[in-house]
mmCIF file of C-alpha atoms and ligand atoms in Angstrom:
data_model
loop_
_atom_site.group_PDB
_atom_site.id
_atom_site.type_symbol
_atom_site.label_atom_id
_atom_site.label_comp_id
_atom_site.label_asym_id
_atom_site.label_seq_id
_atom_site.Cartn_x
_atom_site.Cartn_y
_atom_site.Cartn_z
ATOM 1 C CA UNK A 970 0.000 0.000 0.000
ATOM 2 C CA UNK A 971 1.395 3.505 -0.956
ATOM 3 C CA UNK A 972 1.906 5.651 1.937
ATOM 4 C CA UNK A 973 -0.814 8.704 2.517
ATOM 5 C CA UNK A 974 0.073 11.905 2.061
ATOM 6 C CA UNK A 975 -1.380 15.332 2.573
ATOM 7 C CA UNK A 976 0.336 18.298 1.602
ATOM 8 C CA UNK A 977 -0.276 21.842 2.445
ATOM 9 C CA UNK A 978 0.337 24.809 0.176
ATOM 10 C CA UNK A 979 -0.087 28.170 -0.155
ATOM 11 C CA UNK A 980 1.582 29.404 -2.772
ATOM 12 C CA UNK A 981 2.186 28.521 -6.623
ATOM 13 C CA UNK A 982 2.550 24.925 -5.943
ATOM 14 C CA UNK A 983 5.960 23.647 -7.707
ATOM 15 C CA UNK A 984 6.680 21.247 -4.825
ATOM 16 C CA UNK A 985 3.835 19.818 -4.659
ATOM 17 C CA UNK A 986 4.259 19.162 -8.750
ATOM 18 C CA UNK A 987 6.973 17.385 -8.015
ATOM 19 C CA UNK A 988 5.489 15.350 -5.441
ATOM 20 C CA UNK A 989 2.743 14.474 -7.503
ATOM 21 C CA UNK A 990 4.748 13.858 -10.153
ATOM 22 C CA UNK A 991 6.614 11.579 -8.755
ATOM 23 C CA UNK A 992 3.566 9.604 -6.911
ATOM 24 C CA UNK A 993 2.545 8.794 -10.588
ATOM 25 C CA UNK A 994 5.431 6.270 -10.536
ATOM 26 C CA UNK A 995 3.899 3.324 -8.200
ATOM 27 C CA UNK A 996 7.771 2.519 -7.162
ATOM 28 C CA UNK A 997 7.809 5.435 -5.522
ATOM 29 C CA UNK A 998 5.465 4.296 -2.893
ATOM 30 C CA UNK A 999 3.114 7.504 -2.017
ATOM 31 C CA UNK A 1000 0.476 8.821 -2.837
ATOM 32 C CA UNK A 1001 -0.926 12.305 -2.686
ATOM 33 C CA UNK A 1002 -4.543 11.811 -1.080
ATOM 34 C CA UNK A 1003 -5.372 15.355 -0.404
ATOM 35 C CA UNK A 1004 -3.873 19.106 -0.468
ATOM 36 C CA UNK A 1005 -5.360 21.680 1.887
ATOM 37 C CA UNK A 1006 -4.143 25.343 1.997
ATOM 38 C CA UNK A 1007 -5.118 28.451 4.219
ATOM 39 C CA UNK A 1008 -6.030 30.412 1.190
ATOM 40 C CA UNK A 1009 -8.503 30.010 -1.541
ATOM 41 C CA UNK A 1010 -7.201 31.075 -5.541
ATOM 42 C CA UNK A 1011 -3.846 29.305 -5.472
ATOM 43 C CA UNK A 1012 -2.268 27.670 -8.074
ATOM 44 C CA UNK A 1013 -0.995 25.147 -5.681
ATOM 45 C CA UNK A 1014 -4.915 24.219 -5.540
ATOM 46 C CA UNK A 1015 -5.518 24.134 -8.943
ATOM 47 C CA UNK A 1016 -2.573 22.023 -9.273
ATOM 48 C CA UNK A 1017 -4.420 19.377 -6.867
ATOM 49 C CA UNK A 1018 -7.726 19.737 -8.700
ATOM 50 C CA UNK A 1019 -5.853 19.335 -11.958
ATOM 51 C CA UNK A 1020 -4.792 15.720 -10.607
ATOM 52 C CA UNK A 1021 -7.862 15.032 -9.168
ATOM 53 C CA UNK A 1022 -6.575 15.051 -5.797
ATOM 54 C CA UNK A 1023 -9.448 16.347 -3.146
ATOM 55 C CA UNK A 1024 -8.676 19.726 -2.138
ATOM 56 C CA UNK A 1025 -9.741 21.650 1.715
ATOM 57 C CA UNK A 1026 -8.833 25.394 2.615
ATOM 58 C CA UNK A 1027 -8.839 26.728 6.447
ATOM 59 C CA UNK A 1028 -8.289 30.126 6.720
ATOM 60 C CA UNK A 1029 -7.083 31.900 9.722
ATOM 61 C CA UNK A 1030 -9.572 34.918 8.996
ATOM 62 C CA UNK A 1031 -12.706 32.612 9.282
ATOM 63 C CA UNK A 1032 -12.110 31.626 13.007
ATOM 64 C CA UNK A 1033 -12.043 33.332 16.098
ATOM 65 C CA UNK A 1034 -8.428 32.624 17.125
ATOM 66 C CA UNK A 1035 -5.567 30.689 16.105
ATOM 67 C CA UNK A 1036 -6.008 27.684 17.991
ATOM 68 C CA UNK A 1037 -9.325 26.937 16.624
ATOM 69 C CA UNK A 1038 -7.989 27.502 13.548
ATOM 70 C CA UNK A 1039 -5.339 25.327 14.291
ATOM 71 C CA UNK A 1040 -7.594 22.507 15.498
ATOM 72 C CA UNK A 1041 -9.607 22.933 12.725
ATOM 73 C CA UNK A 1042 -6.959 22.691 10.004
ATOM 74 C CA UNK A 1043 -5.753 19.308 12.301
ATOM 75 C CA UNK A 1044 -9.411 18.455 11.640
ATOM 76 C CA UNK A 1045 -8.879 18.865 7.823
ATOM 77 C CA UNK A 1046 -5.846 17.148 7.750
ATOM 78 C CA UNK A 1047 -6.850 14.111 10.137
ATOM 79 C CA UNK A 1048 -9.871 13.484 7.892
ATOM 80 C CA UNK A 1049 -7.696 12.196 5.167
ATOM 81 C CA UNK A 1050 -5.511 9.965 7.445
ATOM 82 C CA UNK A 1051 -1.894 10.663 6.518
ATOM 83 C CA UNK A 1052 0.968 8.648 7.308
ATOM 84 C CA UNK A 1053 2.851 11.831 6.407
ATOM 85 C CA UNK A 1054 2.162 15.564 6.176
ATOM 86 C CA UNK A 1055 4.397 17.514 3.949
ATOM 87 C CA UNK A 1056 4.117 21.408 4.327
ATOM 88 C CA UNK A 1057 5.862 22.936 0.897
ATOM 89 C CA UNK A 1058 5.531 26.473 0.713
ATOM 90 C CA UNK A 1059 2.755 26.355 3.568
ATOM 91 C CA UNK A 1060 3.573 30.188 5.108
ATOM 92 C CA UNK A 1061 2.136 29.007 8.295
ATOM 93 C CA UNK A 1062 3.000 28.052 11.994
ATOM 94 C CA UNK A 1063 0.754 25.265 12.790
ATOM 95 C CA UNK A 1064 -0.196 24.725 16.957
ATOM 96 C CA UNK A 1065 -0.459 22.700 19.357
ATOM 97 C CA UNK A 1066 -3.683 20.880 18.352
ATOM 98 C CA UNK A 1067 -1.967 20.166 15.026
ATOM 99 C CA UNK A 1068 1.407 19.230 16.748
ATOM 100 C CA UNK A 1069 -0.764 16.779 18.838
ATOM 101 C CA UNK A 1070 -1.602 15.155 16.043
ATOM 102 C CA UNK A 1071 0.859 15.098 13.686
ATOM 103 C CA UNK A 1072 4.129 16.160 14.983
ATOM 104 C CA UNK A 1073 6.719 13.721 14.126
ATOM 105 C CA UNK A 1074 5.567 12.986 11.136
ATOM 106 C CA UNK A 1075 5.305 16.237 9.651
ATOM 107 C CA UNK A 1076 8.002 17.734 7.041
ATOM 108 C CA UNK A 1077 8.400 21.566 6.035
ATOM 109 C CA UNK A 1078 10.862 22.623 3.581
ATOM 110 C CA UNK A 1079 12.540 26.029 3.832
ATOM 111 C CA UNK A 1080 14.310 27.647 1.385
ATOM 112 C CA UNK A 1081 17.795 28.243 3.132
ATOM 113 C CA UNK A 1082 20.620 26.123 4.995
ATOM 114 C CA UNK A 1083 19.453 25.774 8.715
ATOM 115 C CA UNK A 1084 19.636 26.934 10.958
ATOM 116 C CA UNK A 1085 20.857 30.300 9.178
ATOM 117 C CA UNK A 1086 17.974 32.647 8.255
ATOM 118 C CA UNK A 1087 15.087 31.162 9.330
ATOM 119 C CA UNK A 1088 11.666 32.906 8.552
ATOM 120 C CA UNK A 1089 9.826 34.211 5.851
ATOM 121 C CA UNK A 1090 12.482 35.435 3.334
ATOM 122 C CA UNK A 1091 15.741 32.734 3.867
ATOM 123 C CA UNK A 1092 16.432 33.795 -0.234
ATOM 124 C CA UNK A 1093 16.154 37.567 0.747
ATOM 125 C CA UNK A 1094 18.250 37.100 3.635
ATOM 126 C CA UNK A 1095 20.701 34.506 2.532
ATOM 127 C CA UNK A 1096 21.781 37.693 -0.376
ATOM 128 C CA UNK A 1097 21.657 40.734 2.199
ATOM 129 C CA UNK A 1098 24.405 38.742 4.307
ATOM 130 C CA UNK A 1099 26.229 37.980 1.640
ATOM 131 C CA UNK A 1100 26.655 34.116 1.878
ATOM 132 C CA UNK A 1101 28.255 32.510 -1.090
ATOM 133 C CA UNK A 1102 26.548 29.111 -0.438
ATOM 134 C CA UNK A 1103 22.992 28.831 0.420
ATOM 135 C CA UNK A 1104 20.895 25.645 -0.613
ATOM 136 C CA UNK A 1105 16.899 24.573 1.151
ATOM 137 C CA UNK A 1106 16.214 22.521 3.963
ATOM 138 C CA UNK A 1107 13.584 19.856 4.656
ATOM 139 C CA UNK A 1108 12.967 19.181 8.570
ATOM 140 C CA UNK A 1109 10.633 17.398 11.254
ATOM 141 C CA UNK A 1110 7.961 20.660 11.738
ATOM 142 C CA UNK A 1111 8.408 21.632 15.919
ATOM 143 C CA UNK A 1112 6.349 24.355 17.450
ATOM 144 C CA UNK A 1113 9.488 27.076 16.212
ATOM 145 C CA UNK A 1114 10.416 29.200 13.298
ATOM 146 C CA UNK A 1115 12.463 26.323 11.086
ATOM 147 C CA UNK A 1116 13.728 25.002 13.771
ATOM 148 C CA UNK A 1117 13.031 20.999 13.228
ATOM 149 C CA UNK A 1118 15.386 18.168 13.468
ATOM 150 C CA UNK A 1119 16.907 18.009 9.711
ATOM 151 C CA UNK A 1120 15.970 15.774 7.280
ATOM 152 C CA UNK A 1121 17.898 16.457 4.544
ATOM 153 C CA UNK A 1122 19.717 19.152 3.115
ATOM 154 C CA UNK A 1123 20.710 20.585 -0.439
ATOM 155 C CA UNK A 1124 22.997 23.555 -1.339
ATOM 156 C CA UNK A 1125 22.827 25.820 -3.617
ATOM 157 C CA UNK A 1126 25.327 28.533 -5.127
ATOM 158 C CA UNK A 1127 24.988 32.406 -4.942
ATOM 159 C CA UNK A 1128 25.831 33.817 -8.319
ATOM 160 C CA UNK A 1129 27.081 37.844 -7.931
ATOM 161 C CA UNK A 1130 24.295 38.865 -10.388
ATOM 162 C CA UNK A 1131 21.469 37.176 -7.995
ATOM 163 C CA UNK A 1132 18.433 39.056 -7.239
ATOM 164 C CA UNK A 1133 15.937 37.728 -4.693
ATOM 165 C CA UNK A 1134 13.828 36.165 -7.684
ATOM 166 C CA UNK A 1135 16.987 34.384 -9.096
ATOM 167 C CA UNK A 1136 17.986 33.093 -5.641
ATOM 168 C CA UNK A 1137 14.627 31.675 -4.940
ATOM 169 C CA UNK A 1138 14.290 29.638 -8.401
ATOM 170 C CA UNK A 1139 17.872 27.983 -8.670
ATOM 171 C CA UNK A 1140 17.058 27.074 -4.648
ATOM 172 C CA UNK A 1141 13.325 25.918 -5.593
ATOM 173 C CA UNK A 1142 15.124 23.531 -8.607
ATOM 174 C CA UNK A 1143 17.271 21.884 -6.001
ATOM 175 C CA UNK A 1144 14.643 22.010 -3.410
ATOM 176 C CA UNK A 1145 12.113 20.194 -5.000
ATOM 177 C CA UNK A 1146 14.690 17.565 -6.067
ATOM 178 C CA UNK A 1147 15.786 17.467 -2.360
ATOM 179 C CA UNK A 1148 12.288 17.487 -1.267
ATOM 180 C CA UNK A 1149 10.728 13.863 -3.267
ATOM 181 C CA UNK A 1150 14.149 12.213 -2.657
ATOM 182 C CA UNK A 1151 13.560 12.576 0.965
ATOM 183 C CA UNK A 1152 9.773 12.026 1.075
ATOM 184 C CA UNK A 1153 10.322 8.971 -0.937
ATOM 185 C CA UNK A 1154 13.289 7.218 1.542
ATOM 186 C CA UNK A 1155 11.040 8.109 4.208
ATOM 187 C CA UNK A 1156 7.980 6.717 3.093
ATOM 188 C CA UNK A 1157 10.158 3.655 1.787
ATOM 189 C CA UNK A 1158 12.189 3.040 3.976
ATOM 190 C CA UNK A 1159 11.073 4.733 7.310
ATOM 191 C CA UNK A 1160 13.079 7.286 9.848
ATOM 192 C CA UNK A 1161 14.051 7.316 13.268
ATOM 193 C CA UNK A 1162 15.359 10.333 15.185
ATOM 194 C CA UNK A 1163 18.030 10.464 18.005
ATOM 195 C CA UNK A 1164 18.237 13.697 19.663
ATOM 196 C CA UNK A 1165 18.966 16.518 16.863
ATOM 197 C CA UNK A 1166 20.173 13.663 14.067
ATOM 198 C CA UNK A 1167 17.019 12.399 11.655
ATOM 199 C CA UNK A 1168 18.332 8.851 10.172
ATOM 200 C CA UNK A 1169 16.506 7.754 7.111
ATOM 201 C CA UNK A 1170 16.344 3.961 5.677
ATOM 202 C CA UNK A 1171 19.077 1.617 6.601
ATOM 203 C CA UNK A 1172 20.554 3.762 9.463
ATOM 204 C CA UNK A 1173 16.952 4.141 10.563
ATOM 205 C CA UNK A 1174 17.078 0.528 11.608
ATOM 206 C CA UNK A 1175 14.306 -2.286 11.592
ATOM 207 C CA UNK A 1176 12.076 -0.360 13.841
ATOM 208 C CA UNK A 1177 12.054 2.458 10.956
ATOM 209 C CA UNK A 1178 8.982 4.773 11.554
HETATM 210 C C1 GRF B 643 9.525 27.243 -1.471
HETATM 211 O O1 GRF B 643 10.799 27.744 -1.772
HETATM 212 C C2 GRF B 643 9.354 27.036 0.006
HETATM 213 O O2 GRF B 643 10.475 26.558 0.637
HETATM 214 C C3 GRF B 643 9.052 28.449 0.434
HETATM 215 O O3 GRF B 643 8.179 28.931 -0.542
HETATM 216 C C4 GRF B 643 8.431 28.267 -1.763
HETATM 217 C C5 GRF B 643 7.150 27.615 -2.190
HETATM 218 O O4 GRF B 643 7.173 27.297 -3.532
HETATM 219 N N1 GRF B 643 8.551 28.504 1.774
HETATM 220 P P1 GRF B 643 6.004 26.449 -4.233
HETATM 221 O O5 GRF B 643 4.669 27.003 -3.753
HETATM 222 O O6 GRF B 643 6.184 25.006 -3.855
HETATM 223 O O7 GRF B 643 6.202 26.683 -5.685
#
């Protein structure tokens, strides 16, 4: 049986391309089973409708507070019973209700080298400082900014004619590589994680996930 996932976007939706690209292969050994995002109009949703794949939005602005927002996007997410719930390009902090239920098994990718510039604009930051070397990050989602146990990593070059936009795509290319690599040994071949250190498939031992 292919593993479940659910992915959460909120944004144009080129990770979760790749994902479901790569689910179409039956070797691969997931499948996408539903995509939920906190707005409405994305392409990332249009993306899911385009494959068929059911589609649920929770946004913050329709609840009275974050935490039953929170609970309720746990709700939406628990309905489709994931084995795995992959945030790419999901620009929110999920709670404690949602931690509850899925921390653990719950990957974001973020488009720098943790821990350096974590947030909302790693590409933007990355440049300002000057780093010669950035690259994405996928890690297990905790209740901080990007602050999960690692996953995997990629890095990426900073060419001296980079702009933000620039940046972002030659990251996104290697991220999304980065991104069904990992989701696929984890799904495969299972995880285990020993203080800071995530080990994936044969280091993971028998007891995998
Ligand atoms: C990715 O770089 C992700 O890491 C960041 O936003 C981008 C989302 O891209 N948080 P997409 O929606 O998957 O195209």
């Amino acid at each position: 049986m292919p593993a479940r996932l659910v992915v959460l976007v909120s944004g144009s939706g080129t990770n979760l391309q790749a994902l479901l690209d790569a689910c179409a292969d039956p070797a691969f050994g997931a499948r996408v089973v539903a995509v939920g995002a906190d707005r409405h109009d994305v392409e990332g949703l249009a993306r899911a409708e385009r494959a068929g794949v059911p589609t649920f939005v929770r946004r913050v602005e329709d609840f009275s507070s974050r935490e039953h927002w929170d609970a309720a996007l746990a709700g939406g997410v628990g309905a489709f019973e994931p084995d795995l719930v992959v945030l790419a390009g999901f620009m929110r902090l999920v709670g404690e209700s949602f931690l509850g239920a899925f921390g653990g098994r719950t990957v974001n990718t973020h488009p720098a080298l943790s821990p350096a510039f974590p947030g909302m604009h790693g590409p933007r930051d990355a440049l300002a400082y000057g780093v010669k070397v950035t690259g994405a990050t996928l890690f297990l989602v905790d209740a901080g900014v990007d602050t999960g146990q690692i996953v995997a990593q990629t890095a990426v070059p900073v060419a001296d004619d980079d702009d933000v936009a620039s940046l972002h795509e030659r990251i996104k290319t290697a991220e999304r590589t980065m991104l069904v690599d990992a989701v696929g040994r984890m799904v495969r071949d299972g995880w285990r994680v020993e203080g800071r250190r995530v080990l994936l498939g044969a280091a993971a031992g028998p007891a995998g996930r």
